Short mmCIF file of C-alpha atoms in Angstrom, two decimals:
data_model
loop_
_atom_site.label_atom_id
_atom_site.label_comp_id
_atom_site.label_asym_id
_atom_site.label_seq_id
_atom_site.Cartn_x
_atom_site.Cartn_y
_atom_site.Cartn_z
CA UNK Y 1400 161.56 -16.84 -89.67
CA UNK Y 1401 159.13 -14.72 -91.20
CA UNK Y 1402 157.10 -16.41 -94.50
CA UNK Y 1403 156.86 -13.93 -97.53
CA UNK Y 1404 153.53 -14.50 -99.90
CA UNK Y 1405 154.33 -13.04 -103.71
CA UNK Y 1406 151.13 -12.66 -104.87
CA UNK Y 1407 151.82 -11.84 -108.89
CA UNK Y 1408 149.75 -8.53 -110.76
CA UNK Y 1409 148.45 -8.37 -113.28
CA UNK Y 1410 149.12 -4.71 -113.61
CA UNK Y 1411 151.73 -2.03 -112.47
CA UNK Y 1412 148.86 0.22 -111.77
CA UNK Y 1413 149.10 0.60 -107.99
CA UNK Y 1414 146.03 3.13 -107.98
CA UNK Y 1415 144.03 -0.19 -108.73
CA UNK Y 1416 142.73 -2.45 -105.96
CA UNK Y 1417 143.52 -6.50 -106.91
CA UNK Y 1418 141.40 -9.49 -106.16
CA UNK Y 1419 143.15 -12.93 -105.05
CA UNK Y 1420 142.26 -16.20 -104.66
CA UNK Y 1421 141.79 -18.26 -101.36
CA UNK Y 1422 139.48 -19.82 -98.97
CA UNK Y 1423 137.41 -18.90 -96.07
CA UNK Y 1424 136.36 -21.47 -93.83
CA UNK Y 1425 137.70 -23.96 -96.44
CA UNK Y 1426 135.41 -22.51 -98.97
CA UNK Y 1427 137.27 -21.25 -102.11
CA UNK Y 1428 136.78 -17.48 -102.40
CA UNK Y 1429 137.54 -14.35 -104.35
CA UNK Y 1430 138.60 -11.53 -101.62
CA UNK Y 1431 138.96 -7.85 -102.82
CA UNK Y 1432 142.25 -6.15 -101.51
CA UNK Y 1433 141.04 -2.71 -100.39
CA UNK Y 1434 143.61 -0.22 -98.72
CA UNK Y 1435 140.84 2.20 -99.00
CA UNK Y 1436 138.98 0.30 -96.40
CA UNK Y 1437 139.47 0.64 -92.83
CA UNK Y 1438 138.80 -3.12 -91.61
CA UNK Y 1439 137.99 -6.69 -93.53
CA UNK Y 1440 133.88 -6.71 -94.73
CA UNK Y 1441 132.29 -10.13 -95.41
CA UNK Y 1442 129.19 -9.81 -97.92
CA UNK Y 1443 126.24 -11.15 -94.77
CA UNK Y 1444 125.30 -13.84 -97.20
CA UNK Y 1445 127.98 -15.71 -96.68
CA UNK Y 1446 127.95 -15.69 -93.33
CA UNK Y 1447 124.64 -17.94 -93.41
CA UNK Y 1448 126.25 -20.09 -96.40
CA UNK Y 1449 129.62 -20.72 -94.51
CA UNK Y 1450 128.20 -20.92 -90.81
CA UNK Y 1451 131.05 -18.29 -89.61
CA UNK Y 1452 131.18 -18.20 -85.96
CA UNK Y 1453 129.85 -14.12 -84.64
CA UNK Y 1454 131.76 -12.95 -82.18
CA UNK Y 1455 129.64 -9.06 -81.72
CA UNK Y 1456 125.70 -9.31 -82.42
CA UNK Y 1457 125.56 -5.85 -82.91
CA UNK Y 1458 128.53 -4.32 -84.23
CA UNK Y 1459 126.68 -1.36 -85.97
CA UNK Y 1460 129.62 1.16 -87.76
CA UNK Y 1461 129.85 3.24 -90.78
CA UNK Y 1462 132.88 1.77 -93.21
CA UNK Y 1463 134.35 4.24 -95.58
CA UNK Y 1464 135.63 2.60 -98.59
CA UNK Y 1465 138.04 3.21 -101.39
CA UNK Y 1466 135.00 4.75 -103.76
CA UNK Y 1467 134.23 7.12 -101.00
CA UNK Y 1468 130.75 5.77 -100.16
CA UNK Y 1469 130.42 4.17 -96.31
CA UNK Y 1470 129.27 0.97 -95.68
CA UNK Y 1471 126.21 0.07 -92.25
CA UNK Y 1472 127.46 -2.71 -90.58
CA UNK Y 1473 125.09 -4.82 -89.10
CA UNK Y 1474 127.41 -7.86 -86.73
CA UNK Y 1475 130.85 -9.19 -86.49
CA UNK Y 1476 131.89 -13.29 -87.66
CA UNK Y 1477 135.46 -14.53 -87.25
CA UNK Y 1478 136.38 -16.93 -89.67
CA UNK Y 1479 139.44 -18.88 -91.45
CA UNK Y 1480 141.38 -16.88 -93.44
CA UNK Y 1481 144.20 -19.07 -96.31
CA UNK Y 1482 146.17 -16.89 -99.04
CA UNK Y 1483 148.19 -19.52 -100.30
CA UNK Y 1484 150.71 -20.69 -97.71
CA UNK Y 1485 149.10 -17.98 -95.48
CA UNK Y 1486 146.05 -19.52 -92.94
CA UNK Y 1487 144.98 -17.34 -90.16
CA UNK Y 1488 142.04 -16.89 -87.54
CA UNK Y 1489 140.89 -13.28 -88.87
CA UNK Y 1490 137.97 -10.61 -88.16
CA UNK Y 1491 135.22 -9.03 -90.64
CA UNK Y 1492 132.24 -7.19 -89.82
CA UNK Y 1493 129.19 -7.98 -91.87
CA UNK Y 1494 127.49 -5.87 -94.09
CA UNK Y 1495 124.06 -6.21 -96.24
CA UNK Y 1496 125.53 -3.69 -98.80
CA UNK Y 1497 128.68 -4.95 -99.47
CA UNK Y 1498 129.22 -5.11 -103.37
CA UNK Y 1499 131.85 -7.93 -102.89
CA UNK Y 1500 131.90 -11.23 -101.20
CA UNK Y 1501 134.62 -10.28 -99.08
CA UNK Y 1502 136.87 -7.73 -98.70
CA UNK Y 1503 140.36 -7.38 -96.84
CA UNK Y 1504 140.56 -4.01 -94.98
CA UNK Y 1505 143.39 -2.62 -93.97
CA UNK Y 1506 143.17 -4.22 -90.28
CA UNK Y 1507 144.29 -7.08 -92.48
CA UNK Y 1508 146.60 -5.51 -94.44
CA UNK Y 1509 148.58 -4.06 -91.10
CA UNK Y 1510 148.66 -7.10 -89.99
CA UNK Y 1511 149.67 -9.61 -93.06
CA UNK Y 1512 151.39 -7.38 -96.11
CA UNK Y 1513 154.88 -5.94 -95.64
CA UNK Y 1514 154.17 -4.13 -99.33
CA UNK Y 1515 152.62 -4.04 -102.92
CA UNK Y 1516 155.72 -3.73 -105.33
CA UNK Y 1517 153.97 -2.08 -108.87
CA UNK Y 1518 157.32 -2.88 -110.99
CA UNK Y 1519 157.57 -6.62 -109.60
CA UNK Y 1520 154.04 -6.84 -110.05
CA UNK Y 1521 153.64 -8.15 -106.64
CA UNK Y 1522 152.05 -8.08 -103.31
CA UNK Y 1523 154.04 -9.09 -100.08
CA UNK Y 1524 152.60 -10.68 -96.65
CA UNK Y 1525 154.37 -11.77 -93.64
CA UNK Y 1526 153.62 -14.50 -91.40
CA UNK Y 1527 155.23 -16.74 -88.84
CA UNK Y 1528 156.65 -19.61 -90.70
CA UNK Y 1529 159.47 -20.31 -93.25
CA UNK Y 1530 160.35 -17.70 -96.06
CA UNK Y 1531 158.16 -19.16 -99.43
CA UNK Y 1532 157.44 -17.83 -102.86
CA UNK Y 1533 154.03 -18.24 -104.47
CA UNK Y 1534 153.15 -17.08 -107.41
CA UNK Y 1535 149.74 -16.37 -109.26
CA UNK Y 1536 148.14 -14.71 -111.28
CA UNK Y 1537 144.32 -13.12 -109.29
CA UNK Y 1538 142.43 -10.54 -111.51
CA UNK Y 1539 142.92 -6.58 -110.90
CA UNK Y 1540 139.65 -4.76 -110.76
CA UNK Y 1541 139.15 -0.90 -110.16
CA UNK Y 1542 136.80 -0.51 -107.16
CA UNK Y 1543 134.83 1.60 -109.13
CA UNK Y 1544 134.35 -0.52 -111.77
CA UNK Y 1545 133.44 -3.60 -109.45
CA UNK Y 1546 131.36 -1.56 -107.51
CA UNK Y 1547 128.93 -0.32 -110.66
CA UNK Y 1548 129.21 -4.61 -111.74
CA UNK Y 1549 128.03 -5.77 -108.80
CA UNK Y 1550 125.14 -3.21 -108.48
CA UNK Y 1551 124.14 -4.15 -112.00
CA UNK Y 1552 124.19 -7.29 -111.40
CA UNK Y 1553 122.72 -7.13 -107.91
CA UNK Y 1554 119.37 -5.20 -109.54
CA UNK Y 1555 119.39 -7.37 -112.70
CA UNK Y 1556 120.04 -11.12 -111.42
CA UNK Y 1557 121.03 -11.85 -107.61
CA UNK Y 1558 117.82 -9.95 -106.29
CA UNK Y 1559 115.10 -11.09 -108.06
CA UNK Y 1560 116.81 -14.44 -107.65
CA UNK Y 1561 116.68 -13.90 -103.80
CA UNK Y 1562 112.97 -12.91 -103.80
CA UNK Y 1563 112.17 -15.70 -105.71
CA UNK Y 1564 110.26 -18.15 -103.35
CA UNK Y 1565 110.33 -21.46 -105.72
CA UNK Y 1566 113.07 -22.76 -104.72
CA UNK Y 1567 114.77 -22.94 -100.80
CA UNK Y 1568 116.84 -19.72 -99.49
CA UNK Y 1569 120.24 -21.56 -99.15
CA UNK Y 1570 120.36 -22.77 -102.42
CA UNK Y 1571 119.39 -18.94 -103.79
CA UNK Y 1572 122.20 -17.66 -100.99
CA UNK Y 1573 124.60 -20.04 -102.03
CA UNK Y 1574 124.28 -18.99 -106.42
CA UNK Y 1575 124.24 -15.72 -105.79
CA UNK Y 1576 127.62 -16.11 -103.52
CA UNK Y 1577 128.77 -17.62 -106.65
CA UNK Y 1578 127.28 -15.30 -108.99
CA UNK Y 1579 129.14 -11.89 -106.71
CA UNK Y 1580 132.59 -13.86 -107.17
CA UNK Y 1581 132.40 -13.45 -110.91
CA UNK Y 1582 131.05 -10.84 -111.31
CA UNK Y 1583 133.13 -10.18 -114.97
CA UNK Y 1584 131.15 -12.84 -116.74
CA UNK Y 1585 128.42 -10.35 -117.11
CA UNK Y 1586 127.87 -7.47 -119.60
CA UNK Y 1587 126.05 -4.39 -118.53
CA UNK Y 1588 125.17 -1.04 -119.71
CA UNK Y 1589 124.92 -0.05 -123.22
CA UNK Y 1590 128.48 -0.82 -123.07
CA UNK Y 1591 129.86 -2.92 -126.15
CA UNK Y 1592 131.07 -6.75 -124.72
CA UNK Y 1593 134.69 -7.43 -125.34
CA UNK Y 1594 135.90 -8.99 -128.37
CA UNK Y 1595 137.43 -12.99 -128.16
CA UNK Y 1596 141.09 -12.89 -128.09
CA UNK Y 1597 142.65 -15.70 -130.18
CA UNK Y 1598 139.46 -16.80 -132.70
CA UNK Y 1599 138.67 -15.06 -135.71
CA UNK Y 1600 136.07 -15.23 -138.22
CA UNK Y 1601 137.25 -15.87 -142.01
CA UNK Y 1602 135.51 -15.20 -145.10
CA UNK Y 1603 137.66 -17.05 -147.89
CA UNK Y 1604 136.67 -15.53 -151.34
CA UNK Y 1605 139.27 -17.25 -153.26
CA UNK Y 1606 140.54 -15.27 -155.75
CA UNK Y 1607 137.41 -13.64 -156.59
CA UNK Y 1608 137.26 -10.29 -158.05
CA UNK Y 1609 135.67 -7.60 -155.15
CA UNK Y 1610 131.41 -7.08 -155.78
CA UNK Y 1611 130.73 -3.76 -155.42
CA UNK Y 1612 126.52 -2.80 -155.85
CA UNK Y 1613 125.32 0.28 -154.98
CA UNK Y 1614 123.45 1.86 -152.08
CA UNK Y 1615 118.92 1.60 -151.98
CA UNK Y 1616 117.04 4.16 -151.35
CA UNK Y 1617 116.38 4.82 -147.75
CA UNK Y 1618 112.11 5.42 -147.10
CA UNK Y 1619 112.28 9.24 -145.95
CA UNK Y 1620 110.39 8.27 -142.68
CA UNK Y 1621 113.40 5.65 -141.71
CA UNK Y 1622 116.01 8.13 -142.12
CA UNK Y 1623 116.07 9.63 -138.81
CA UNK Y 1624 116.64 6.11 -137.19
CA UNK Y 1625 119.14 5.08 -139.39
CA UNK Y 1626 120.62 7.78 -138.54
CA UNK Y 1627 120.28 7.30 -134.83
CA UNK Y 1628 121.48 3.05 -135.62
CA UNK Y 1629 124.38 4.09 -137.42
CA UNK Y 1630 126.01 6.69 -134.67
CA UNK Y 1631 125.01 4.18 -131.72
CA UNK Y 1632 126.93 1.35 -133.64
CA UNK Y 1633 129.56 3.75 -134.67
CA UNK Y 1634 130.18 4.84 -130.78
CA UNK Y 1635 130.56 1.23 -129.68
CA UNK Y 1636 132.97 0.20 -132.18
CA UNK Y 1637 130.78 -2.20 -134.41
CA UNK Y 1638 131.72 -0.68 -137.35
CA UNK Y 1639 134.25 2.05 -139.00
CA UNK Y 1640 133.86 4.15 -141.62
CA UNK Y 1641 135.73 1.98 -144.88
CA UNK Y 1642 137.33 2.68 -147.68
CA UNK Y 1643 136.80 -1.07 -149.05
CA UNK Y 1644 136.66 -2.37 -152.98
CA UNK Y 1645 133.79 -3.77 -151.68
CA UNK Y 1646 130.11 -3.05 -151.01
CA UNK Y 1647 126.87 -4.11 -150.11
CA UNK Y 1648 123.61 -2.67 -149.54
CA UNK Y 1649 121.87 -3.11 -146.10
CA UNK Y 1650 118.18 -4.41 -145.59
CA UNK Y 1651 116.24 -2.74 -142.83
CA UNK Y 1652 113.73 -4.73 -141.08
CA UNK Y 1653 110.51 -3.35 -138.54
CA UNK Y 1654 111.05 -4.90 -134.83
CA UNK Y 1655 108.07 -5.47 -132.93
CA UNK Y 1656 108.35 -2.86 -131.11
CA UNK Y 1657 108.61 -0.36 -134.09
CA UNK Y 1658 112.10 -0.17 -134.32
CA UNK Y 1659 114.81 -1.17 -136.54
CA UNK Y 1660 117.04 -3.42 -136.94
CA UNK Y 1661 119.86 -2.91 -139.21
CA UNK Y 1662 120.84 -6.11 -141.54
CA UNK Y 1663 122.94 -5.86 -144.94
CA UNK Y 1664 122.10 -8.21 -148.01
CA UNK Y 1665 125.13 -10.18 -148.04
CA UNK Y 1666 123.47 -12.48 -150.75
CA UNK Y 1667 126.12 -11.97 -153.06
CA UNK Y 1668 129.16 -12.18 -150.46
CA UNK Y 1669 127.75 -15.59 -149.52
CA UNK Y 1670 127.45 -17.13 -153.03
CA UNK Y 1671 131.12 -17.27 -153.48
CA UNK Y 1672 132.02 -17.55 -149.60
CA UNK Y 1673 133.27 -21.21 -148.76
CA UNK Y 1674 131.07 -22.89 -147.22
CA UNK Y 1675 132.38 -23.79 -143.87
CA UNK Y 1676 131.28 -27.82 -142.47
CA UNK Y 1677 130.97 -27.47 -139.08
CA UNK Y 1678 127.47 -28.50 -139.00
CA UNK Y 1679 124.71 -27.10 -135.94
CA UNK Y 1680 123.74 -29.87 -133.47
CA UNK Y 1681 120.44 -31.17 -134.05
CA UNK Y 1682 117.69 -29.94 -132.17
CA UNK Y 1683 116.76 -33.45 -130.77
CA UNK Y 1684 119.49 -34.83 -130.56
CA UNK Y 1685 120.24 -31.74 -127.82
CA UNK Y 1686 116.99 -32.67 -125.61
CA UNK Y 1687 117.60 -35.97 -125.63
CA UNK Y 1688 120.80 -35.51 -123.81
CA UNK Y 1689 119.00 -33.53 -121.14
CA UNK Y 1690 117.98 -36.70 -119.71
CA UNK Y 1691 118.14 -37.57 -116.00
CA UNK Y 1692 118.25 -33.26 -114.93
CA UNK Y 1693 115.73 -31.63 -112.89
CA UNK Y 1694 117.58 -28.20 -113.22
CA UNK Y 1695 117.82 -26.64 -116.22
CA UNK Y 1696 119.59 -22.99 -115.88
CA UNK Y 1697 119.76 -20.96 -119.21
CA UNK Y 1698 122.41 -18.44 -120.34
CA UNK Y 1699 122.34 -16.09 -123.41
CA UNK Y 1700 125.20 -14.07 -124.35
CA UNK Y 1701 125.05 -10.24 -125.36
CA UNK Y 1702 125.36 -9.70 -128.95
CA UNK Y 1703 127.60 -12.76 -128.82
CA UNK Y 1704 128.64 -12.35 -132.83
CA UNK Y 1705 129.60 -9.09 -132.26
CA UNK Y 1706 131.84 -10.15 -129.51
CA UNK Y 1707 133.59 -12.50 -132.59
CA UNK Y 1708 136.50 -10.96 -134.42
CA UNK Y 1709 137.25 -10.79 -138.38
CA UNK Y 1710 139.92 -12.03 -139.92
CA UNK Y 1711 142.47 -8.74 -140.15
CA UNK Y 1712 142.44 -9.64 -144.25
CA UNK Y 1713 138.40 -10.47 -144.79
CA UNK Y 1714 137.30 -6.99 -142.77
CA UNK Y 1715 136.60 -4.74 -146.33
CA UNK Y 1716 134.98 -7.86 -147.63
CA UNK Y 1717 132.42 -6.77 -144.92
CA UNK Y 1718 131.52 -3.04 -145.84
CA UNK Y 1719 128.08 -1.83 -146.60
CA UNK Y 1720 126.80 1.25 -148.14
CA UNK Y 1721 124.39 3.79 -147.65
CA UNK Y 1722 123.61 6.68 -149.65
CA UNK Y 1723 127.17 8.55 -149.83
CA UNK Y 1724 128.83 6.11 -146.92
CA UNK Y 1725 130.40 3.10 -146.87
CA UNK Y 1726 131.14 1.23 -143.67
CA UNK Y 1727 132.82 -1.83 -142.44
CA UNK Y 1728 131.97 -4.12 -139.28
CA UNK Y 1729 134.49 -4.94 -137.23
CA UNK Y 1730 133.07 -7.67 -135.54
CA UNK Y 1731 131.33 -10.82 -136.88
CA UNK Y 1732 127.73 -9.70 -138.39
CA UNK Y 1733 125.15 -12.26 -138.08
CA UNK Y 1734 123.81 -12.13 -142.35
CA UNK Y 1735 127.27 -14.01 -143.22
CA UNK Y 1736 127.05 -17.31 -144.74
CA UNK Y 1737 129.71 -18.87 -142.06
CA UNK Y 1738 128.56 -16.83 -138.97
CA UNK Y 1739 126.52 -19.11 -137.20
CA UNK Y 1740 128.94 -22.15 -137.79
CA UNK Y 1741 131.97 -20.29 -137.19
CA UNK Y 1742 130.28 -19.02 -133.68
CA UNK Y 1743 129.08 -22.51 -132.53
CA UNK Y 1744 132.54 -23.67 -132.99
CA UNK Y 1745 133.71 -21.10 -130.89
CA UNK Y 1746 131.54 -22.00 -128.13
CA UNK Y 1747 132.32 -25.50 -128.57
CA UNK Y 1748 135.80 -25.64 -128.26
CA UNK Y 1749 135.85 -22.99 -124.94
CA UNK Y 1750 132.92 -25.46 -123.73
CA UNK Y 1751 134.80 -28.88 -125.47
CA UNK Y 1752 134.78 -31.01 -122.34
CA UNK Y 1753 131.66 -29.95 -120.31
CA UNK Y 1754 129.05 -30.60 -123.75
CA UNK Y 1755 127.02 -32.81 -123.19
CA UNK Y 1756 128.18 -34.23 -119.74
CA UNK Y 1757 126.71 -31.14 -118.16
CA UNK Y 1758 125.94 -28.07 -121.19
CA UNK Y 1759 124.06 -28.08 -124.02
CA UNK Y 1760 125.10 -25.51 -126.63
CA UNK Y 1761 123.13 -23.81 -129.87
CA UNK Y 1762 124.47 -20.67 -131.19
CA UNK Y 1763 124.23 -18.17 -128.54
CA UNK Y 1764 122.08 -20.13 -126.32
CA UNK Y 1765 123.44 -22.50 -123.42
CA UNK Y 1766 122.16 -24.42 -120.62
CA UNK Y 1767 123.34 -26.05 -117.69
CA UNK Y 1768 122.05 -29.13 -116.99
CA UNK Y 1769 122.04 -31.22 -113.35
CA UNK Y 1770 119.99 -34.07 -111.00
CA UNK Y 1771 121.09 -31.67 -107.92
CA UNK Y 1772 121.19 -28.40 -106.90
CA UNK Y 1773 125.00 -29.15 -105.66
CA UNK Y 1774 125.82 -30.14 -109.29
CA UNK Y 1775 123.91 -26.88 -110.63
CA UNK Y 1776 126.17 -24.41 -109.10
CA UNK Y 1777 129.69 -26.66 -109.82
CA UNK Y 1778 128.47 -26.88 -113.50
CA UNK Y 1779 127.53 -23.41 -113.12
CA UNK Y 1780 130.81 -22.37 -112.37
CA UNK Y 1781 132.74 -24.70 -114.83
CA UNK Y 1782 130.63 -23.18 -117.69
CA UNK Y 1783 130.98 -19.23 -115.81
CA UNK Y 1784 134.77 -19.77 -115.57
CA UNK Y 1785 135.28 -21.12 -119.12
CA UNK Y 1786 133.12 -17.99 -121.07
CA UNK Y 1787 135.45 -15.70 -118.71
CA UNK Y 1788 138.96 -17.35 -120.27
CA UNK Y 1789 137.77 -16.62 -123.95
CA UNK Y 1790 136.81 -13.26 -122.80
CA UNK Y 1791 132.66 -13.59 -123.81
CA UNK Y 1792 129.72 -11.95 -122.28
CA UNK Y 1793 126.46 -12.89 -121.03
CA UNK Y 1794 123.45 -10.68 -121.09
CA UNK Y 1795 121.95 -11.11 -117.02
CA UNK Y 1796 119.47 -9.91 -117.91
CA UNK Y 1797 118.59 -12.92 -120.42
CA UNK Y 1798 119.75 -15.47 -118.46
CA UNK Y 1799 117.41 -18.02 -115.89
CA UNK Y 1800 118.90 -19.32 -113.03
CA UNK Y 1801 117.49 -22.09 -110.67
CA UNK Y 1802 114.81 -23.61 -112.44
CA UNK Y 1803 113.18 -26.72 -113.19
CA UNK Y 1804 110.92 -25.65 -116.30
CA UNK Y 1805 112.62 -23.24 -119.00
CA UNK Y 1806 112.19 -22.67 -122.85
CA UNK Y 1807 114.94 -24.10 -124.35
CA UNK Y 1808 115.15 -24.69 -129.01
CA UNK Y 1809 111.08 -24.08 -128.50
CA UNK Y 1810 110.86 -26.92 -126.38
CA UNK Y 1811 109.70 -26.58 -122.72
CA UNK Y 1812 111.81 -29.19 -120.59
CA UNK Y 1813 110.88 -30.19 -117.10
CA UNK Y 1814 111.89 -32.71 -115.11
CA UNK Y 1815 109.51 -35.19 -116.33
CA UNK Y 1816 110.59 -34.93 -120.17
CA UNK Y 1817 110.04 -31.79 -123.15
CA UNK Y 1818 106.62 -30.97 -124.22
CA UNK Y 1819 105.36 -28.03 -126.73
CA UNK Y 1820 106.09 -24.15 -125.30
CA UNK Y 1821 102.21 -22.36 -124.53
CA UNK Y 1822 103.87 -19.57 -126.14
CA UNK Y 1823 104.20 -21.56 -129.34
CA UNK Y 1824 101.49 -23.32 -129.28
CA UNK Y 1825 99.64 -19.65 -129.54
CA UNK Y 1826 101.14 -18.86 -131.77
CA UNK Y 1827 100.17 -21.64 -134.06
CA UNK Y 1828 96.73 -21.65 -132.73
CA UNK Y 1829 96.50 -18.12 -134.03
CA UNK Y 1830 98.68 -19.09 -137.42
CA UNK Y 1831 97.82 -21.22 -140.47
CA UNK Y 1832 98.98 -25.04 -141.02
CA UNK Y 1833 100.77 -26.52 -138.09
CA UNK Y 1834 103.98 -28.10 -138.63
CA UNK Y 1835 106.99 -27.34 -136.04
CA UNK Y 1836 105.29 -29.99 -133.49
CA UNK Y 1837 104.54 -32.93 -135.85
CA UNK Y 1838 106.72 -35.40 -133.05
CA UNK Y 1839 104.45 -34.48 -130.42
CA UNK Y 1840 101.06 -35.75 -132.74
CA UNK Y 1841 100.10 -39.28 -132.51
CA UNK Y 1842 99.41 -40.19 -136.10
CA UNK Y 1843 99.74 -36.09 -137.40
CA UNK Y 1844 100.16 -37.23 -140.99
CA UNK Y 1845 96.62 -39.44 -141.32
CA UNK Y 1846 95.01 -36.91 -139.13
CA UNK Y 1847 96.37 -33.30 -141.24
CA UNK Y 1848 95.83 -35.33 -144.46
CA UNK Y 1849 92.56 -33.40 -145.57
CA UNK Y 1850 95.04 -30.11 -145.32
CA UNK Y 1851 97.62 -31.76 -148.42
CA UNK Y 1852 94.63 -32.66 -150.55
CA UNK Y 1853 93.68 -28.67 -151.32
CA UNK Y 1854 97.03 -28.29 -152.04
CA UNK Y 1855 97.58 -31.01 -154.69
CA UNK Y 1856 98.60 -30.37 -158.08
CA UNK Y 1857 95.81 -29.61 -160.64
CA UNK Y 1858 93.62 -29.47 -158.03
CA UNK Y 1859 91.64 -26.24 -156.96
CA UNK Y 1860 92.25 -24.69 -153.62
CA UNK Y 1861 88.89 -25.37 -151.53
CA UNK Y 1862 88.59 -25.44 -147.68
CA UNK Y 1863 86.11 -27.92 -146.74
CA UNK Y 1864 84.72 -29.21 -143.99
CA UNK Y 1865 87.45 -31.79 -143.73
CA UNK Y 1866 89.96 -29.78 -143.90
CA UNK Y 1867 88.51 -27.40 -141.11
CA UNK Y 1868 87.79 -30.53 -138.88
CA UNK Y 1869 91.15 -31.53 -139.30
CA UNK Y 1870 92.49 -28.18 -138.00
CA UNK Y 1871 90.56 -27.93 -135.35
CA UNK Y 1872 91.70 -31.75 -134.48
CA UNK Y 1873 95.42 -30.74 -134.61
CA UNK Y 1874 94.65 -27.29 -132.34
CA UNK Y 1875 92.91 -29.92 -130.23
CA UNK Y 1876 95.64 -31.58 -129.89
CA UNK Y 1877 98.42 -29.04 -129.22
CA UNK Y 1878 96.75 -27.86 -126.70
CA UNK Y 1879 96.76 -30.04 -124.30
CA UNK Y 1880 100.36 -31.27 -125.87
CA UNK Y 1881 101.92 -34.93 -124.43
CA UNK Y 1882 104.80 -34.84 -122.51
CA UNK Y 1883 107.53 -36.53 -124.80
CA UNK Y 1884 110.33 -38.79 -122.24
CA UNK Y 1885 113.81 -38.42 -122.64
CA UNK Y 1886 115.88 -41.82 -123.76
CA UNK Y 1887 117.82 -43.35 -121.35
CA UNK Y 1888 120.37 -45.46 -122.45
CA UNK Y 1889 121.34 -47.29 -119.62
CA UNK Y 1890 121.30 -50.68 -119.37
CA UNK Y 1891 118.50 -51.04 -116.38
CA UNK Y 1892 115.68 -48.51 -117.34
CA UNK Y 1893 114.12 -50.82 -119.93
CA UNK Y 1894 114.13 -51.90 -123.71
CA UNK Y 1895 113.08 -49.50 -126.01
CA UNK Y 1896 109.51 -49.90 -128.28
CA UNK Y 1897 108.67 -49.30 -131.48
CA UNK Y 1898 105.50 -49.32 -132.36
CA UNK Y 1899 104.54 -48.87 -136.11
CA UNK Y 1900 101.04 -48.63 -138.17
CA UNK Y 1901 99.75 -48.02 -141.57
CA UNK Y 1902 96.68 -47.03 -143.17
CA UNK Y 1903 95.49 -45.78 -146.22
CA UNK Y 1904 96.47 -42.52 -146.32
CA UNK Y 1905 99.17 -42.62 -144.12
CA UNK Y 1906 102.09 -44.69 -142.09
CA UNK Y 1907 103.08 -43.75 -138.76
CA UNK Y 1908 105.28 -44.68 -135.64
CA UNK Y 1909 105.27 -44.61 -131.71
CA UNK Y 1910 108.60 -44.53 -130.05
CA UNK Y 1911 108.53 -45.20 -126.02
CA UNK Y 1912 110.79 -47.33 -123.72
CA UNK Y 1913 109.33 -49.06 -120.45
CA UNK Y 1914 110.85 -48.31 -117.65
CA UNK Y 1915 110.29 -49.66 -113.87
CA UNK Y 1916 107.74 -47.45 -113.53
CA UNK Y 1917 105.35 -47.61 -116.76
CA UNK Y 1918 106.15 -47.31 -120.12
CA UNK Y 1919 106.86 -43.63 -121.53
CA UNK Y 1920 106.93 -42.19 -125.28
CA UNK Y 1921 109.47 -40.46 -126.81
CA UNK Y 1922 108.51 -39.49 -130.20
CA UNK Y 1923 106.32 -40.05 -132.46
CA UNK Y 1924 106.53 -40.18 -136.48
CA UNK Y 1925 104.31 -39.87 -138.98
CA UNK Y 1926 104.37 -39.38 -142.98
CA UNK Y 1927 101.29 -39.06 -145.66
CA UNK Y 1928 101.63 -41.21 -148.37
CA UNK Y 1929 101.92 -40.22 -151.88
CA UNK Y 1930 99.60 -41.97 -154.77
CA UNK Y 1931 102.13 -44.10 -156.06
CA UNK Y 1932 102.93 -45.31 -152.62
CA UNK Y 1933 99.13 -45.94 -151.35
CA UNK Y 1934 98.48 -48.48 -154.19
CA UNK Y 1935 101.38 -50.66 -152.08
CA UNK Y 1936 99.51 -53.48 -150.19
CA UNK Y 1937 99.44 -52.86 -146.18
CA UNK Y 1938 102.57 -54.92 -145.46
CA UNK Y 1939 104.82 -53.18 -147.88
CA UNK Y 1940 102.90 -49.72 -146.93
#
């Protein structure tokens, strides 16, 4: 008897090679089925990861692929291939330039493949065993598209990862293999990402009549850049011409590089929109969840809001007007009142079983936290698969992997704890009154008290020597910041301690914890007293 394996295709287009999920030497892998490859090929990094047996150390050949390119091989190995119930040993040529983890070529297909049927959307494999039918839905891809995506992934993310010396090379190879198995999670080039499927953004304005506002005058020296922006958004299908009864004016904001960002003044629309009560996570609570982690890969979605569709009935409400022309957004603009809440809900729904145990999400910023490198890769894969299922794309240039110290939500996260971000500190040193890092400065309120006195009602503003000294003190404390530890709620890590104090000007507190290796500070808190509370007795303060 022969075993006849049927693997369902996701398209009837037989001109497109397909991928099938299987195992190679008992490791999960995504095989590319390539009828244009004369032999089966394995990416060189996979050889080290799988510890494959080398059968020919010197195997120098030029292999022609389906897209017309040639690959240079260096050796030949043998490994066990598993596709459902089919298990067999097979030889692979090894190439360091392969844009895929593993390719099953014509040598494998001639031996085991019976047919590829576009009508039933199946591929059949013959093997010595009883007759069995196996169903699945492996992804179908175009070899040229897959090659382009992987080439982009190689240059943008994988090669910098492999050449970095901050982590062991074997760990980087394992992560590179993971990235190569999921290239469609990333967005490449200037093309706009696809929109998410079932989730739509709603703009509930009740029975309010359409709001139509006039166009604002565009400065002459901005007109050329605006025309370029509009044409680019039309080409990417972000906007379209509109005949809506609604119209909101635009605002052009200059970026740091001198280019313009097109924003829409939706203030009147937002004023009549029913608010979404879904709240964003607290930043301090989010950072506390990182306790015990030593690896902090961060991911960033590519134009995240633009990947979300808007409910068809509400699309006309997003129309914006420039002189003589009315346009409408096809996707969710970030200027809308409920856009942040809806976007947060989408991502938390997609990753609900992973938050906060494996990853943390704040709008389009995602950080995966892990105590070990194996967990790092495993949790990354889980997040990638959730994003792929939702049709969400990542921007590879903004993804930071295999790092133990990263900037997240304006703070620097490390295995030891969280501390102020040096870039943010520089901005504070070069900028007036510091406000963002109160919890990092002990007795902040009392130290800063002279800075508040000139702003009291009825007083003339005078920058005194006391103000200057207080400001310099805060600068010094922020320039050499303490590391705040993550709270550990396990019973074995010691009790929490709360120390409080009061002076004539302010009250303060220090939250700390006392594990076996000594006391660590978790947060500082302080508040300046108003005139009424300064008259309280010491115990009441």
